[in-house]
Structures are given as structure tokens and as C-alpha cells.
mmCIF file of C-alpha atoms in Angstrom:
data_model
loop_
_atom_site.group_PDB
_atom_site.id
_atom_site.type_symbol
_atom_site.label_atom_id
_atom_site.label_comp_id
_atom_site.label_asym_id
_atom_site.label_seq_id
_atom_site.Cartn_x
_atom_site.Cartn_y
_atom_site.Cartn_z
ATOM 1 C CA UNK A 6 -41.472 -141.093 8.501
ATOM 2 C CA UNK A 7 -39.314 -143.785 10.124
ATOM 3 C CA UNK A 8 -38.367 -147.049 8.449
ATOM 4 C CA UNK A 9 -36.834 -149.693 10.745
ATOM 5 C CA UNK A 10 -34.744 -152.506 9.225
ATOM 6 C CA UNK A 11 -33.700 -155.184 11.719
ATOM 7 C CA UNK A 12 -30.838 -157.672 11.314
ATOM 8 C CA UNK A 13 -29.682 -156.020 8.113
ATOM 9 C CA UNK A 14 -26.313 -157.821 8.208
ATOM 10 C CA UNK A 15 -28.012 -160.562 6.173
ATOM 11 C CA UNK A 16 -28.874 -158.056 3.440
ATOM 12 C CA UNK A 17 -25.777 -155.847 3.162
ATOM 13 C CA UNK A 18 -25.857 -156.130 -0.620
ATOM 14 C CA UNK A 19 -29.133 -154.152 -0.458
ATOM 15 C CA UNK A 20 -27.420 -151.111 1.104
ATOM 16 C CA UNK A 21 -27.594 -149.209 -2.232
ATOM 17 C CA UNK A 22 -31.383 -149.589 -2.108
ATOM 18 C CA UNK A 23 -31.363 -147.899 1.318
ATOM 19 C CA UNK A 24 -29.263 -145.092 -0.155
ATOM 20 C CA UNK A 25 -31.714 -144.620 -3.038
ATOM 21 C CA UNK A 26 -34.650 -144.507 -0.604
ATOM 22 C CA UNK A 27 -32.922 -141.778 1.387
ATOM 23 C CA UNK A 28 -32.227 -139.767 -1.771
ATOM 24 C CA UNK A 29 -35.790 -140.132 -3.035
ATOM 25 C CA UNK A 30 -37.444 -139.271 0.290
ATOM 26 C CA UNK A 31 -35.487 -136.541 2.132
ATOM 27 C CA UNK A 32 -37.901 -136.606 5.104
ATOM 28 C CA UNK A 33 -37.351 -140.349 5.618
ATOM 29 C CA UNK A 34 -35.309 -141.580 8.583
ATOM 30 C CA UNK A 35 -34.020 -145.123 8.547
ATOM 31 C CA UNK A 36 -33.005 -147.076 11.641
ATOM 32 C CA UNK A 37 -30.970 -150.162 10.811
ATOM 33 C CA UNK A 38 -29.807 -152.808 13.221
ATOM 34 C CA UNK A 39 -26.845 -154.754 11.916
ATOM 35 C CA UNK A 40 -23.575 -156.334 12.977
ATOM 36 C CA UNK A 41 -21.941 -154.377 10.151
ATOM 37 C CA UNK A 42 -22.171 -150.806 8.990
ATOM 38 C CA UNK A 43 -23.738 -150.077 5.620
ATOM 39 C CA UNK A 44 -20.981 -147.612 4.685
ATOM 40 C CA UNK A 45 -23.463 -145.016 3.454
ATOM 41 C CA UNK A 46 -22.990 -141.256 3.433
ATOM 42 C CA UNK A 47 -24.500 -139.759 6.585
ATOM 43 C CA UNK A 48 -24.579 -143.052 8.450
ATOM 44 C CA UNK A 49 -24.167 -142.765 12.203
ATOM 45 C CA UNK A 50 -23.068 -145.856 14.099
ATOM 46 C CA UNK A 51 -24.262 -146.485 17.638
ATOM 47 C CA UNK A 52 -22.540 -149.477 19.242
ATOM 48 C CA UNK A 53 -24.743 -151.428 21.615
ATOM 49 C CA UNK A 54 -23.549 -153.876 24.227
ATOM 50 C CA UNK A 55 -25.493 -156.696 25.814
ATOM 51 C CA UNK A 56 -26.979 -156.529 29.280
ATOM 52 C CA UNK A 57 -25.160 -158.028 32.241
ATOM 53 C CA UNK A 58 -25.373 -161.802 32.355
ATOM 54 C CA UNK A 59 -25.843 -164.138 35.279
ATOM 55 C CA UNK A 60 -22.884 -166.059 36.679
ATOM 56 C CA UNK A 61 -23.037 -169.769 35.875
ATOM 57 C CA UNK A 62 -24.327 -170.812 39.314
ATOM 58 C CA UNK A 63 -26.530 -168.190 40.936
ATOM 59 C CA UNK A 64 -29.119 -168.182 43.714
ATOM 60 C CA UNK A 65 -32.706 -167.253 42.850
ATOM 61 C CA UNK A 66 -32.482 -163.864 44.588
ATOM 62 C CA UNK A 67 -29.341 -162.990 42.673
ATOM 63 C CA UNK A 68 -30.820 -164.095 39.328
ATOM 64 C CA UNK A 69 -33.768 -161.765 39.798
ATOM 65 C CA UNK A 70 -31.345 -158.822 40.049
ATOM 66 C CA UNK A 71 -29.466 -159.552 36.796
ATOM 67 C CA UNK A 72 -30.518 -156.997 34.112
ATOM 68 C CA UNK A 73 -30.794 -159.510 31.249
ATOM 69 C CA UNK A 74 -32.942 -161.853 33.373
ATOM 70 C CA UNK A 75 -35.133 -158.989 34.576
ATOM 71 C CA UNK A 76 -35.731 -157.779 30.996
ATOM 72 C CA UNK A 77 -36.539 -161.344 29.875
ATOM 73 C CA UNK A 78 -39.056 -161.747 32.718
ATOM 74 C CA UNK A 79 -40.728 -158.362 32.123
ATOM 75 C CA UNK A 80 -41.059 -159.107 28.407
ATOM 76 C CA UNK A 81 -42.428 -162.599 29.043
ATOM 77 C CA UNK A 82 -44.918 -161.287 31.623
ATOM 78 C CA UNK A 83 -46.171 -158.691 29.130
ATOM 79 C CA UNK A 84 -47.199 -161.585 26.887
ATOM 80 C CA UNK A 85 -48.151 -164.015 29.656
ATOM 81 C CA UNK A 86 -49.115 -161.985 32.760
ATOM 82 C CA UNK A 87 -49.544 -165.079 34.951
ATOM 83 C CA UNK A 88 -45.935 -166.181 34.502
ATOM 84 C CA UNK A 89 -44.445 -166.808 37.941
ATOM 85 C CA UNK A 90 -40.814 -166.721 38.974
ATOM 86 C CA UNK A 91 -39.843 -170.183 40.141
ATOM 87 C CA UNK A 92 -36.389 -171.617 40.851
ATOM 88 C CA UNK A 93 -36.708 -173.837 37.760
ATOM 89 C CA UNK A 94 -37.782 -171.186 35.283
ATOM 90 C CA UNK A 95 -35.292 -168.653 36.701
ATOM 91 C CA UNK A 96 -32.471 -171.134 36.083
ATOM 92 C CA UNK A 97 -33.766 -171.731 32.548
ATOM 93 C CA UNK A 98 -34.068 -167.980 31.901
ATOM 94 C CA UNK A 99 -30.548 -167.439 33.249
ATOM 95 C CA UNK A 100 -29.275 -170.128 30.871
ATOM 96 C CA UNK A 101 -31.106 -168.573 27.905
ATOM 97 C CA UNK A 102 -29.673 -165.127 28.714
ATOM 98 C CA UNK A 103 -26.170 -166.612 28.961
ATOM 99 C CA UNK A 104 -26.515 -168.385 25.615
ATOM 100 C CA UNK A 105 -27.651 -165.165 23.942
ATOM 101 C CA UNK A 106 -24.531 -163.303 25.057
ATOM 102 C CA UNK A 107 -23.056 -161.270 22.246
ATOM 103 C CA UNK A 108 -26.116 -161.054 20.018
ATOM 104 C CA UNK A 109 -26.313 -157.313 20.666
ATOM 105 C CA UNK A 110 -22.683 -156.530 19.996
ATOM 106 C CA UNK A 111 -22.693 -154.591 16.762
ATOM 107 C CA UNK A 112 -23.906 -151.157 15.804
ATOM 108 C CA UNK A 113 -26.990 -149.699 14.281
ATOM 109 C CA UNK A 114 -27.041 -147.187 11.491
ATOM 110 C CA UNK A 115 -29.164 -144.100 12.020
ATOM 111 C CA UNK A 116 -29.771 -141.389 9.443
#
């Protein structure tokens, strides 16, 4: 069984609860995303870095090739298939991706 705990940095004081769960259920795997490690026995840290970001002023063709913009568009189109790539929304998406820089900078614990 896999238990995923996202953004655990807000709940670090609950790390002992995670440890007790692991002791009580030996077949349990826990995936934790956090900016900080939990400092638990057996914890494995995997450091993740953000995707490449667009330069501040970029042409439409170049924006479509930036990994963070491409991921944003694919994810948005999965929810809203009719979403078109226009110069205006590509600039907005590029700005959003730039503002989110650094949110995926810490590690994740994996047991």
C-alpha cells in the first residue's frame, strides 16, 4: 500500500505519526513531498529541481519549446481540451511559470 503526503513541510511536527504508521504497517510505503526532510530512520531524500523557465521576453515559438510552459499547456489541455495556444495566453502561461520558479526545490522522503 502507498500513502502519499504532499506539502508535508507544513506538518513536520507530525513526523512521529508517520514513523508510527511505518512501524505498525511494515508493508506500507509512504511518499512525502516536503521542503524539509522528516529525519526518520530509513528516509531517502530525492532532490527535485524545477523545469526550465522562459526568458523574460520570448517569442511565441520559443515559449512553446520551454519545458515548464509545455507541461502547463499539456496539463491545462487535459482538463480543457479546446484550449488554444495564443500569443496572449502563452505570455500569461510564461509569466505564471516564471512566478512559480523554486516551488519544486526541496526533496521528497521515500520509504
